[in-house]
mmCIF file of C-alpha atoms in Angstrom:
data_model
loop_
_atom_site.group_PDB
_atom_site.id
_atom_site.type_symbol
_atom_site.label_atom_id
_atom_site.label_comp_id
_atom_site.label_asym_id
_atom_site.label_seq_id
_atom_site.Cartn_x
_atom_site.Cartn_y
_atom_site.Cartn_z
ATOM 1 C CA MET Q 217 24.724 17.027 -39.639
ATOM 2 C CA ARG Q 218 20.786 16.118 -40.113
ATOM 3 C CA SER Q 219 21.000 12.889 -38.195
ATOM 4 C CA LEU Q 220 22.909 14.674 -35.673
ATOM 5 C CA ILE Q 221 20.333 17.246 -35.011
ATOM 6 C CA ALA Q 222 17.621 14.427 -35.651
ATOM 7 C CA PHE Q 223 19.252 12.975 -32.548
ATOM 8 C CA LEU Q 224 19.533 16.333 -30.000
ATOM 9 C CA LEU Q 225 16.322 17.129 -30.846
ATOM 10 C CA VAL Q 226 14.691 13.136 -29.657
ATOM 11 C CA PHE Q 227 17.891 13.192 -26.519
ATOM 12 C CA SER Q 228 16.327 16.532 -25.057
ATOM 13 C CA GLY Q 229 12.851 16.137 -25.668
ATOM 14 C CA PHE Q 230 13.851 12.685 -23.096
ATOM 15 C CA LEU Q 231 15.405 15.321 -21.220
ATOM 16 C CA LEU Q 232 12.457 17.371 -20.891
ATOM 17 C CA ASN Q 233 10.142 14.601 -20.262
ATOM 18 C CA ALA Q 234 11.985 13.209 -17.281
ATOM 19 C CA ASN Q 235 12.636 16.346 -16.054
ATOM 20 C CA ALA Q 236 8.082 16.812 -16.055
ATOM 21 C CA GLN Q 237 7.674 13.216 -14.114
ATOM 22 C CA SER Q 238 7.674 14.868 -10.156
ATOM 23 C CA TRP Q 239 5.989 14.258 -6.987
ATOM 24 C CA LYS Q 240 3.767 17.589 -5.926
ATOM 25 C CA GLN Q 241 2.303 18.317 -2.468
ATOM 26 C CA LEU Q 242 -1.358 18.097 -2.778
ATOM 27 C CA ASN Q 243 -3.694 20.489 -0.465
ATOM 28 C CA THR Q 244 -5.353 18.876 1.784
ATOM 29 C CA GLU Q 245 -6.288 19.320 4.937
ATOM 30 C CA PRO Q 246 -3.539 19.339 7.694
ATOM 31 C CA TYR Q 247 -3.189 16.397 9.987
ATOM 32 C CA ALA Q 248 -0.611 16.065 12.925
ATOM 33 C CA GLY Q 249 0.670 12.221 12.365
ATOM 34 C CA LYS Q 250 0.713 9.396 9.928
ATOM 35 C CA GLN Q 251 -2.159 9.209 7.927
ATOM 36 C CA ASP Q 252 -2.203 5.656 5.789
ATOM 37 C CA ASP Q 253 -3.528 5.139 2.626
ATOM 38 C CA ILE Q 254 -5.051 6.795 -0.390
ATOM 39 C CA CYS Q 255 -6.470 4.911 -3.683
ATOM 40 C CA PHE Q 256 -8.419 6.653 -7.391
ATOM 41 C CA ILE Q 257 -10.123 4.009 -9.265
ATOM 42 C CA ASN Q 258 -9.022 6.240 -12.316
ATOM 43 C CA GLU Q 259 -6.835 9.456 -13.028
ATOM 44 C CA ASN Q 260 -9.881 12.345 -11.321
ATOM 45 C CA THR Q 261 -11.499 9.797 -8.867
ATOM 46 C CA GLY Q 262 -9.956 8.789 -5.608
ATOM 47 C CA TRP Q 263 -10.270 8.485 -1.490
ATOM 48 C CA TYR Q 264 -8.046 8.367 1.354
ATOM 49 C CA VAL Q 265 -8.441 8.063 4.987
ATOM 50 C CA ASN Q 266 -6.847 8.782 8.498
ATOM 51 C CA GLY Q 267 -6.689 8.354 12.172
ATOM 52 C CA PHE Q 268 -9.308 10.784 12.732
ATOM 53 C CA GLY Q 269 -11.793 9.021 11.641
ATOM 54 C CA LYS Q 270 -12.208 10.361 8.620
ATOM 55 C CA VAL Q 271 -12.824 9.815 4.264
ATOM 56 C CA PHE Q 272 -11.373 12.080 2.185
ATOM 57 C CA HIS Q 273 -13.123 12.286 -1.865
ATOM 58 C CA THR Q 274 -11.779 14.246 -4.821
ATOM 59 C CA SER Q 275 -13.316 13.695 -8.374
ATOM 60 C CA ASN Q 276 -10.163 16.345 -9.801
ATOM 61 C CA GLY Q 277 -7.122 14.370 -9.603
ATOM 62 C CA GLY Q 278 -6.474 15.445 -5.891
ATOM 63 C CA GLU Q 279 -6.895 19.330 -6.950
ATOM 64 C CA THR Q 280 -10.066 19.562 -4.671
ATOM 65 C CA TRP Q 281 -10.969 16.910 -1.725
ATOM 66 C CA THR Q 282 -14.551 16.898 0.136
ATOM 67 C CA LYS Q 283 -14.840 15.505 3.501
ATOM 68 C CA GLN Q 284 -18.404 12.032 2.662
ATOM 69 C CA TRP Q 285 -17.629 10.827 6.361
ATOM 70 C CA GLU Q 286 -16.325 11.555 9.622
ATOM 71 C CA GLN Q 287 -16.477 9.221 12.581
ATOM 72 C CA LYS Q 288 -15.005 10.016 15.589
ATOM 73 C CA GLY Q 289 -13.672 6.901 17.998
ATOM 74 C CA SER Q 290 -12.369 5.225 14.451
ATOM 75 C CA PHE Q 291 -9.336 4.883 12.890
ATOM 76 C CA PHE Q 292 -9.515 4.622 9.447
ATOM 77 C CA ARG Q 293 -5.792 2.597 8.506
ATOM 78 C CA THR Q 294 -6.941 1.409 4.607
ATOM 79 C CA VAL Q 295 -9.329 2.061 1.933
ATOM 80 C CA ALA Q 296 -10.124 0.747 -1.148
ATOM 81 C CA PHE Q 297 -12.784 1.137 -3.884
ATOM 82 C CA ILE Q 298 -13.346 -1.538 -6.841
ATOM 83 C CA ASN Q 299 -15.615 1.005 -8.507
ATOM 84 C CA ASP Q 300 -16.725 4.166 -8.545
ATOM 85 C CA GLN Q 301 -19.724 3.047 -6.116
ATOM 86 C CA VAL Q 302 -18.574 0.546 -4.538
ATOM 87 C CA GLY Q 303 -15.689 0.985 -1.762
ATOM 88 C CA PHE Q 304 -14.445 -0.446 1.570
ATOM 89 C CA VAL Q 305 -12.524 1.123 4.311
ATOM 90 C CA GLY Q 306 -10.213 -1.115 6.990
ATOM 91 C CA THR Q 307 -10.032 0.160 10.730
ATOM 92 C CA VAL Q 308 -7.224 -0.253 12.557
ATOM 93 C CA GLY Q 309 -8.952 -1.366 15.971
ATOM 94 C CA THR Q 310 -9.216 -0.795 19.458
ATOM 95 C CA GLU Q 311 -6.188 -1.243 22.156
ATOM 96 C CA TYR Q 312 -3.640 -0.168 20.147
ATOM 97 C CA PHE Q 313 -4.007 3.184 19.555
ATOM 98 C CA PRO Q 314 -5.310 6.289 21.882
ATOM 99 C CA ASN Q 315 -8.726 7.050 21.922
ATOM 100 C CA VAL Q 316 -10.040 5.079 19.385
ATOM 101 C CA THR Q 317 -13.683 3.263 20.265
ATOM 102 C CA ASP Q 318 -14.901 2.024 17.094
ATOM 103 C CA THR Q 319 -14.509 -2.106 17.591
ATOM 104 C CA ILE Q 320 -16.064 -2.724 14.187
ATOM 105 C CA PRO Q 321 -12.806 -3.463 11.598
ATOM 106 C CA LEU Q 322 -14.529 -3.133 8.138
ATOM 107 C CA TYR Q 323 -17.327 -0.833 6.884
ATOM 108 C CA ARG Q 324 -18.644 -0.879 3.289
ATOM 109 C CA THR Q 325 -20.279 2.288 0.912
ATOM 110 C CA ARG Q 326 -22.481 1.235 -1.953
ATOM 111 C CA ASP Q 327 -23.448 5.577 -2.649
ATOM 112 C CA GLY Q 328 -19.605 6.100 -3.919
ATOM 113 C CA GLY Q 329 -18.611 7.216 -0.457
ATOM 114 C CA THR Q 330 -21.956 9.076 0.192
ATOM 115 C CA SER Q 331 -23.153 6.888 2.839
ATOM 116 C CA TRP Q 332 -21.601 3.457 4.738
ATOM 117 C CA GLU Q 333 -22.258 0.399 6.305
ATOM 118 C CA ALA Q 334 -20.726 -2.040 8.681
ATOM 119 C CA VAL Q 335 -19.494 -5.169 7.200
ATOM 120 C CA SER Q 336 -20.320 -8.561 8.331
ATOM 121 C CA TYR Q 337 -18.210 -11.717 7.779
ATOM 122 C CA LYS Q 338 -18.485 -15.140 9.366
ATOM 123 C CA VAL Q 339 -16.282 -15.638 12.727
ATOM 124 C CA PRO Q 340 -12.866 -15.595 13.816
ATOM 125 C CA TYR Q 341 -13.034 -12.258 14.640
ATOM 126 C CA VAL Q 342 -11.133 -9.531 13.137
ATOM 127 C CA LYS Q 343 -9.734 -7.022 15.363
ATOM 128 C CA GLY Q 344 -8.520 -4.679 13.006
ATOM 129 C CA LEU Q 345 -7.431 -4.058 9.618
ATOM 130 C CA CYS Q 346 -3.916 -2.748 7.961
ATOM 131 C CA ALA Q 347 -4.455 -3.090 4.204
ATOM 132 C CA ILE Q 348 -7.112 -4.333 1.611
ATOM 133 C CA ASP Q 349 -5.825 -5.525 -2.014
ATOM 134 C CA VAL Q 350 -8.637 -5.968 -5.118
ATOM 135 C CA VAL Q 351 -7.908 -8.372 -7.794
ATOM 136 C CA LYS Q 352 -9.844 -7.830 -10.604
ATOM 137 C CA GLU Q 353 -10.761 -11.335 -12.507
ATOM 138 C CA GLN Q 354 -11.516 -11.296 -15.645
ATOM 139 C CA TYR Q 355 -14.034 -13.793 -17.291
ATOM 140 C CA ILE Q 356 -16.602 -14.937 -20.094
ATOM 141 C CA ASN Q 357 -20.008 -14.085 -19.024
ATOM 142 C CA HIS Q 358 -22.882 -15.235 -21.801
ATOM 143 C CA GLY Q 359 -20.947 -14.497 -24.021
ATOM 144 C CA ASN Q 360 -19.378 -11.722 -23.102
ATOM 145 C CA ILE Q 361 -16.017 -10.693 -21.127
ATOM 146 C CA ASP Q 362 -16.975 -9.285 -17.570
ATOM 147 C CA TYR Q 363 -14.965 -9.327 -14.090
ATOM 148 C CA LYS Q 364 -15.031 -11.457 -10.589
ATOM 149 C CA TYR Q 365 -13.086 -9.130 -8.158
ATOM 150 C CA HIS Q 366 -11.616 -11.242 -5.459
ATOM 151 C CA LEU Q 367 -10.905 -8.574 -2.059
ATOM 152 C CA PHE Q 368 -8.212 -9.823 0.528
ATOM 153 C CA ALA Q 369 -8.013 -7.958 3.732
ATOM 154 C CA VAL Q 370 -5.211 -7.767 6.838
ATOM 155 C CA GLY Q 371 -4.236 -6.852 9.824
ATOM 156 C CA ARG Q 372 -3.220 -5.881 12.128
ATOM 157 C CA VAL Q 373 0.214 -3.815 14.362
ATOM 158 C CA GLY Q 374 0.249 -4.812 17.748
ATOM 159 C CA SER Q 375 -1.474 -8.329 17.085
ATOM 160 C CA PRO Q 376 -3.511 -10.706 16.015
ATOM 161 C CA ALA Q 377 -2.636 -11.377 13.241
ATOM 162 C CA ASN Q 378 -6.490 -12.369 10.732
ATOM 163 C CA LEU Q 379 -6.915 -12.520 6.822
ATOM 164 C CA LEU Q 380 -10.674 -11.223 5.278
ATOM 165 C CA VAL Q 381 -11.106 -12.714 1.906
ATOM 166 C CA SER Q 382 -14.390 -11.822 -0.584
ATOM 167 C CA HIS Q 383 -14.790 -13.564 -4.010
ATOM 168 C CA ASP Q 384 -17.909 -11.648 -4.543
ATOM 169 C CA GLY Q 385 -17.244 -7.982 -4.496
ATOM 170 C CA GLY Q 386 -17.353 -7.775 -1.011
ATOM 171 C CA GLU Q 387 -20.956 -8.754 -0.483
ATOM 172 C CA THR Q 388 -19.776 -12.144 1.610
ATOM 173 C CA TRP Q 389 -16.599 -12.063 3.655
ATOM 174 C CA GLN Q 390 -14.484 -15.307 5.261
ATOM 175 C CA SER Q 391 -12.298 -14.886 8.004
ATOM 176 C CA LYS Q 392 -9.796 -16.552 9.136
ATOM 177 C CA SER Q 393 -6.197 -16.009 12.034
ATOM 178 C CA LEU Q 394 -2.959 -15.798 11.085
ATOM 179 C CA GLN Q 395 -1.326 -16.689 14.337
ATOM 180 C CA ASN Q 396 0.672 -19.980 13.493
ATOM 181 C CA ASP Q 397 2.069 -17.754 10.560
ATOM 182 C CA CYS Q 398 2.542 -15.193 12.695
ATOM 183 C CA LYS Q 399 1.643 -11.842 15.246
ATOM 184 C CA MET Q 400 1.328 -9.228 13.422
ATOM 185 C CA LEU Q 401 0.510 -8.069 9.817
ATOM 186 C CA PHE Q 402 0.540 -5.040 7.747
ATOM 187 C CA ASP Q 403 -0.073 -5.094 3.995
ATOM 188 C CA ILE Q 404 -0.954 -7.978 1.155
ATOM 189 C CA LYS Q 405 -0.929 -8.248 -2.245
ATOM 190 C CA MET Q 406 -2.010 -10.887 -4.339
ATOM 191 C CA LEU Q 407 -0.314 -11.166 -8.046
ATOM 192 C CA ASN Q 408 -4.038 -12.909 -9.011
ATOM 193 C CA LYS Q 409 -6.652 -14.362 -6.876
ATOM 194 C CA ASN Q 410 -4.316 -17.588 -5.576
ATOM 195 C CA LEU Q 411 -1.063 -16.134 -5.555
ATOM 196 C CA GLY Q 412 0.319 -13.081 -3.320
ATOM 197 C CA PHE Q 413 2.624 -11.857 -0.239
ATOM 198 C CA ALA Q 414 1.668 -11.004 3.077
ATOM 199 C CA CYS Q 415 4.116 -8.215 5.198
ATOM 200 C CA ALA Q 416 4.016 -9.743 8.522
ATOM 201 C CA ALA Q 417 6.671 -9.728 11.781
ATOM 202 C CA SER Q 418 7.195 -13.167 13.513
ATOM 203 C CA SER Q 419 6.882 -11.713 17.477
ATOM 204 C CA ASP Q 420 3.889 -9.325 18.964
ATOM 205 C CA ASP Q 421 6.933 -8.041 21.093
ATOM 206 C CA ILE Q 422 9.011 -5.615 19.046
ATOM 207 C CA SER Q 423 12.340 -6.413 20.973
ATOM 208 C CA GLN Q 424 11.515 -10.302 19.965
ATOM 209 C CA SER Q 425 10.173 -9.479 16.871
ATOM 210 C CA HIS Q 426 12.228 -10.357 13.100
ATOM 211 C CA ALA Q 427 10.467 -9.142 9.977
ATOM 212 C CA VAL Q 428 8.485 -11.557 7.645
ATOM 213 C CA ILE Q 429 7.218 -12.330 3.954
ATOM 214 C CA LEU Q 430 4.220 -14.962 3.357
ATOM 215 C CA LYS Q 431 3.285 -16.234 0.068
ATOM 216 C CA THR Q 432 -0.303 -18.499 -0.525
ATOM 217 C CA THR Q 433 -0.377 -20.039 -3.576
ATOM 218 C CA ASP Q 434 -3.992 -21.306 -2.678
ATOM 219 C CA GLY Q 435 -5.667 -18.092 -1.967
ATOM 220 C CA GLY Q 436 -4.606 -17.550 1.387
ATOM 221 C CA ASN Q 437 -5.983 -21.089 2.605
ATOM 222 C CA SER Q 438 -2.026 -21.711 3.461
ATOM 223 C CA TRP Q 439 0.787 -19.392 3.879
ATOM 224 C CA LYS Q 440 4.883 -20.444 3.479
ATOM 225 C CA LYS Q 441 7.423 -18.474 5.365
ATOM 226 C CA VAL Q 442 9.826 -16.800 2.139
ATOM 227 C CA TYR Q 443 11.920 -15.005 4.052
ATOM 228 C CA GLN Q 444 13.058 -13.854 7.547
ATOM 229 C CA SER Q 445 14.848 -11.303 8.675
ATOM 230 C CA ALA Q 446 18.157 -12.548 11.331
ATOM 231 C CA ARG Q 447 17.407 -9.062 13.060
ATOM 232 C CA PRO Q 448 15.904 -8.786 16.123
ATOM 233 C CA PHE Q 449 13.407 -5.211 16.809
ATOM 234 C CA GLU Q 450 12.168 -5.810 12.320
ATOM 235 C CA THR Q 451 8.648 -6.152 10.888
ATOM 236 C CA THR Q 452 8.171 -5.617 7.529
ATOM 237 C CA TRP Q 453 5.782 -2.944 6.549
ATOM 238 C CA LYS Q 454 4.795 -2.254 2.440
ATOM 239 C CA VAL Q 455 5.131 -4.633 -0.555
ATOM 240 C CA THR Q 456 4.748 -3.434 -3.821
ATOM 241 C CA PHE Q 457 5.325 -5.557 -7.336
ATOM 242 C CA PRO Q 458 6.044 -3.576 -10.325
ATOM 243 C CA THR Q 459 6.228 -6.908 -12.416
ATOM 244 C CA PRO Q 460 4.764 -11.122 -11.671
ATOM 245 C CA GLN Q 461 8.663 -11.819 -10.987
ATOM 246 C CA VAL Q 462 9.955 -8.330 -9.033
ATOM 247 C CA GLY Q 463 8.723 -7.642 -6.442
ATOM 248 C CA TYR Q 464 9.964 -4.774 -3.003
ATOM 249 C CA ILE Q 465 8.506 -4.891 0.594
ATOM 250 C CA THR Q 466 10.171 -2.441 3.151
ATOM 251 C CA ILE Q 467 11.883 -3.566 6.524
ATOM 252 C CA GLN Q 468 11.733 -1.531 9.391
ATOM 253 C CA SER Q 469 13.954 -0.855 11.900
ATOM 254 C CA TYR Q 470 12.872 -0.477 15.845
ATOM 255 C CA ASN Q 471 16.510 -0.880 17.515
ATOM 256 C CA PRO Q 472 16.608 1.882 19.670
ATOM 257 C CA ASP Q 473 20.688 1.452 19.292
ATOM 258 C CA PRO Q 474 21.392 4.641 17.529
ATOM 259 C CA ASN Q 475 24.313 3.143 16.431
ATOM 260 C CA VAL Q 476 22.093 0.800 14.310
ATOM 261 C CA LYS Q 477 21.769 2.766 11.179
ATOM 262 C CA GLN Q 478 20.977 1.002 7.998
ATOM 263 C CA GLN Q 479 17.913 0.485 6.455
ATOM 264 C CA ARG Q 480 17.145 -2.318 3.871
ATOM 265 C CA ILE Q 481 14.442 -3.083 1.840
ATOM 266 C CA ALA Q 482 13.532 -7.025 0.558
ATOM 267 C CA LYS Q 483 13.731 -7.910 -3.116
ATOM 268 C CA THR Q 484 12.704 -10.994 -5.034
ATOM 269 C CA THR Q 485 13.690 -11.387 -8.869
ATOM 270 C CA ASP Q 486 12.253 -14.608 -8.788
ATOM 271 C CA GLY Q 487 8.193 -14.379 -8.464
ATOM 272 C CA GLY Q 488 8.472 -13.910 -4.207
ATOM 273 C CA GLU Q 489 9.963 -17.691 -3.963
ATOM 274 C CA THR Q 490 13.433 -16.418 -2.537
ATOM 275 C CA TRP Q 491 14.350 -12.651 -1.363
ATOM 276 C CA SER Q 492 17.078 -10.505 -0.536
ATOM 277 C CA GLU Q 493 18.116 -7.394 0.943
ATOM 278 C CA ILE Q 494 19.433 -4.333 -0.215
ATOM 279 C CA ASN Q 495 20.631 -1.345 1.350
ATOM 280 C CA LEU Q 496 18.411 1.974 1.347
ATOM 281 C CA ILE Q 497 20.460 4.240 3.749
ATOM 282 C CA GLU Q 498 22.494 3.798 6.860
ATOM 283 C CA ASP Q 499 20.212 6.226 8.977
ATOM 284 C CA ALA Q 500 18.538 5.461 12.234
ATOM 285 C CA GLY Q 501 15.892 8.296 11.734
ATOM 286 C CA ALA Q 502 14.907 6.665 8.308
ATOM 287 C CA ARG Q 503 12.657 4.241 8.949
ATOM 288 C CA GLU Q 504 10.566 3.173 6.113
ATOM 289 C CA PHE Q 505 7.418 3.164 5.527
ATOM 290 C CA GLY Q 506 5.394 3.335 1.952
ATOM 291 C CA ILE Q 507 6.888 1.374 -0.878
ATOM 292 C CA GLY Q 508 5.857 1.878 -4.999
ATOM 293 C CA PHE Q 509 7.808 1.774 -8.086
ATOM 294 C CA ILE Q 510 6.177 2.490 -11.653
ATOM 295 C CA ASP Q 511 8.854 -0.728 -13.401
ATOM 296 C CA ALA Q 512 11.076 -3.289 -12.466
ATOM 297 C CA ASN Q 513 13.572 -0.282 -11.421
ATOM 298 C CA HIS Q 514 12.309 2.873 -11.043
ATOM 299 C CA GLY Q 515 10.616 3.161 -7.506
ATOM 300 C CA PHE Q 516 10.261 5.337 -4.451
ATOM 301 C CA VAL Q 517 10.292 4.398 -0.859
ATOM 302 C CA GLY Q 518 8.697 6.812 2.363
ATOM 303 C CA SER Q 519 10.148 7.115 5.669
ATOM 304 C CA MET Q 520 10.050 9.297 8.864
ATOM 305 C CA ASN Q 521 11.676 12.686 6.874
ATOM 306 C CA SER Q 522 12.390 12.198 3.821
ATOM 307 C CA GLY Q 523 11.713 10.130 0.837
ATOM 308 C CA PHE Q 524 13.956 8.030 -1.747
ATOM 309 C CA GLU Q 525 13.690 7.083 -5.421
ATOM 310 C CA THR Q 526 15.673 4.431 -7.503
ATOM 311 C CA LYS Q 527 16.511 4.152 -10.995
ATOM 312 C CA ASP Q 528 18.163 1.105 -11.231
ATOM 313 C CA GLY Q 529 16.479 -1.153 -9.163
ATOM 314 C CA GLY Q 530 17.521 -0.316 -5.579
ATOM 315 C CA LYS Q 531 21.335 0.219 -6.563
ATOM 316 C CA THR Q 532 21.618 3.436 -5.827
ATOM 317 C CA TRP Q 533 18.808 5.818 -3.626
ATOM 318 C CA THR Q 534 18.095 9.502 -3.763
ATOM 319 C CA LYS Q 535 16.575 11.454 -1.674
ATOM 320 C CA ILE Q 536 13.789 13.497 -2.629
ATOM 321 C CA ASP Q 537 10.333 15.397 -0.772
ATOM 322 C CA LEU Q 538 7.740 13.129 -0.532
ATOM 323 C CA GLY Q 539 6.833 14.622 2.589
ATOM 324 C CA ARG Q 540 7.081 12.746 6.275
ATOM 325 C CA ALA Q 541 6.167 8.939 7.090
ATOM 326 C CA CYS Q 542 4.748 8.478 3.917
ATOM 327 C CA ASN Q 543 2.784 5.522 4.016
ATOM 328 C CA LYS Q 544 0.934 4.220 1.222
ATOM 329 C CA ILE Q 545 2.288 5.096 -2.566
ATOM 330 C CA ARG Q 546 0.184 3.489 -5.017
ATOM 331 C CA ILE Q 547 0.904 3.407 -8.948
ATOM 332 C CA TYR Q 548 -1.120 3.264 -11.828
ATOM 333 C CA ARG Q 549 -1.639 3.357 -15.630
ATOM 334 C CA ASN Q 550 -4.227 4.320 -17.348
ATOM 335 C CA SER Q 551 -5.759 2.800 -21.010
ATOM 336 C CA ALA Q 552 -3.146 5.013 -22.988
ATOM 337 C CA ASN Q 553 0.003 3.160 -20.427
ATOM 338 C CA LYS Q 554 0.710 6.516 -18.956
ATOM 339 C CA VAL Q 555 2.141 6.859 -15.201
ATOM 340 C CA TYR Q 556 0.104 8.335 -12.583
ATOM 341 C CA GLY Q 557 0.636 8.001 -8.989
ATOM 342 C CA TYR Q 558 -0.264 9.183 -5.252
ATOM 343 C CA ALA Q 559 1.348 8.722 -2.277
ATOM 344 C CA ILE Q 560 0.244 9.336 1.725
ATOM 345 C CA GLY Q 561 1.572 10.306 4.842
ATOM 346 C CA VAL Q 562 1.655 13.677 6.858
ATOM 347 C CA ASN Q 563 0.727 15.608 3.661
ATOM 348 C CA VAL Q 564 -0.396 13.756 -0.027
ATOM 349 C CA PHE Q 565 0.863 13.802 -2.984
ATOM 350 C CA LYS Q 566 0.264 13.325 -6.580
ATOM 351 C CA TRP Q 567 3.167 11.649 -9.249
ATOM 352 C CA THR Q 568 2.536 12.971 -12.708
ATOM 353 C CA GLU Q 569 3.894 12.028 -15.899
ATOM 354 C CA GLU Q 570 3.706 14.724 -18.880
#
């Protein structure tokens, strides 16, 4: 009897913990469209950006937000910080969205977002950026453990395809055209300073475009195509690697035929060397955006109208509330291995694990 009671107590605790895991919408300034990126350096300190040229900051886990910077004519597409002082914001550039006049692709702050400056880089010219990824590399510095920061940025939607790389924490940058490998770039995930993956499209004409995944093993100097969808009107969008072997990438369909309803995700289980397609939902209105996984099996996808959750590696999906057009989902773990996360689209959401 005692063993049965003990089992029931443990099982009840498991259920309570499972129920305590949830996404909570945060109170943020209203925005009519899709906001694109959010990042945190710990559970309390974070930033998000949007297409109105605004940068918002929180120091209390998203309970309240302060507008740090507003620059009219800028469309802020992506944000990344390497510590509480040094961060970067990328812009989508001109000639894609209306009323965008800012031709500078990347800005930097050295004071936690209070002030910003344009970042210089070696040519070729970068039209715009859609994503920034940071690799933190441990090394021995005069007998002590220290860290180097490598930054990789890609863009853009609508073409052209370019890569920006810094190996000194964002002090100097080198750009590279990827037009021979693809025509649009949307996201990048580097597993280390050499190995990584880029979400791409084969054409800047969406009617001719196929979803493409590129792989690099030399820090972005060269790229190999490891996946291309068989259908036109498709692009990839966002990428997540919950483990070094298991990764997921959202596939977007812009096919105007209302009978084309199946939404798909690309998945790898061999470190990105090969990719297979798994089905999300059969709904033409559920165009996919952001994706984030807690572990190899438990993850989330944002779509135009709702969010989706899987706990079995994408075999089955349950509809959840992540707001509309959830574009970026970031999952983190603190020093105690506790999971927390943030997601952004029309609204901002926070994942808590009690």
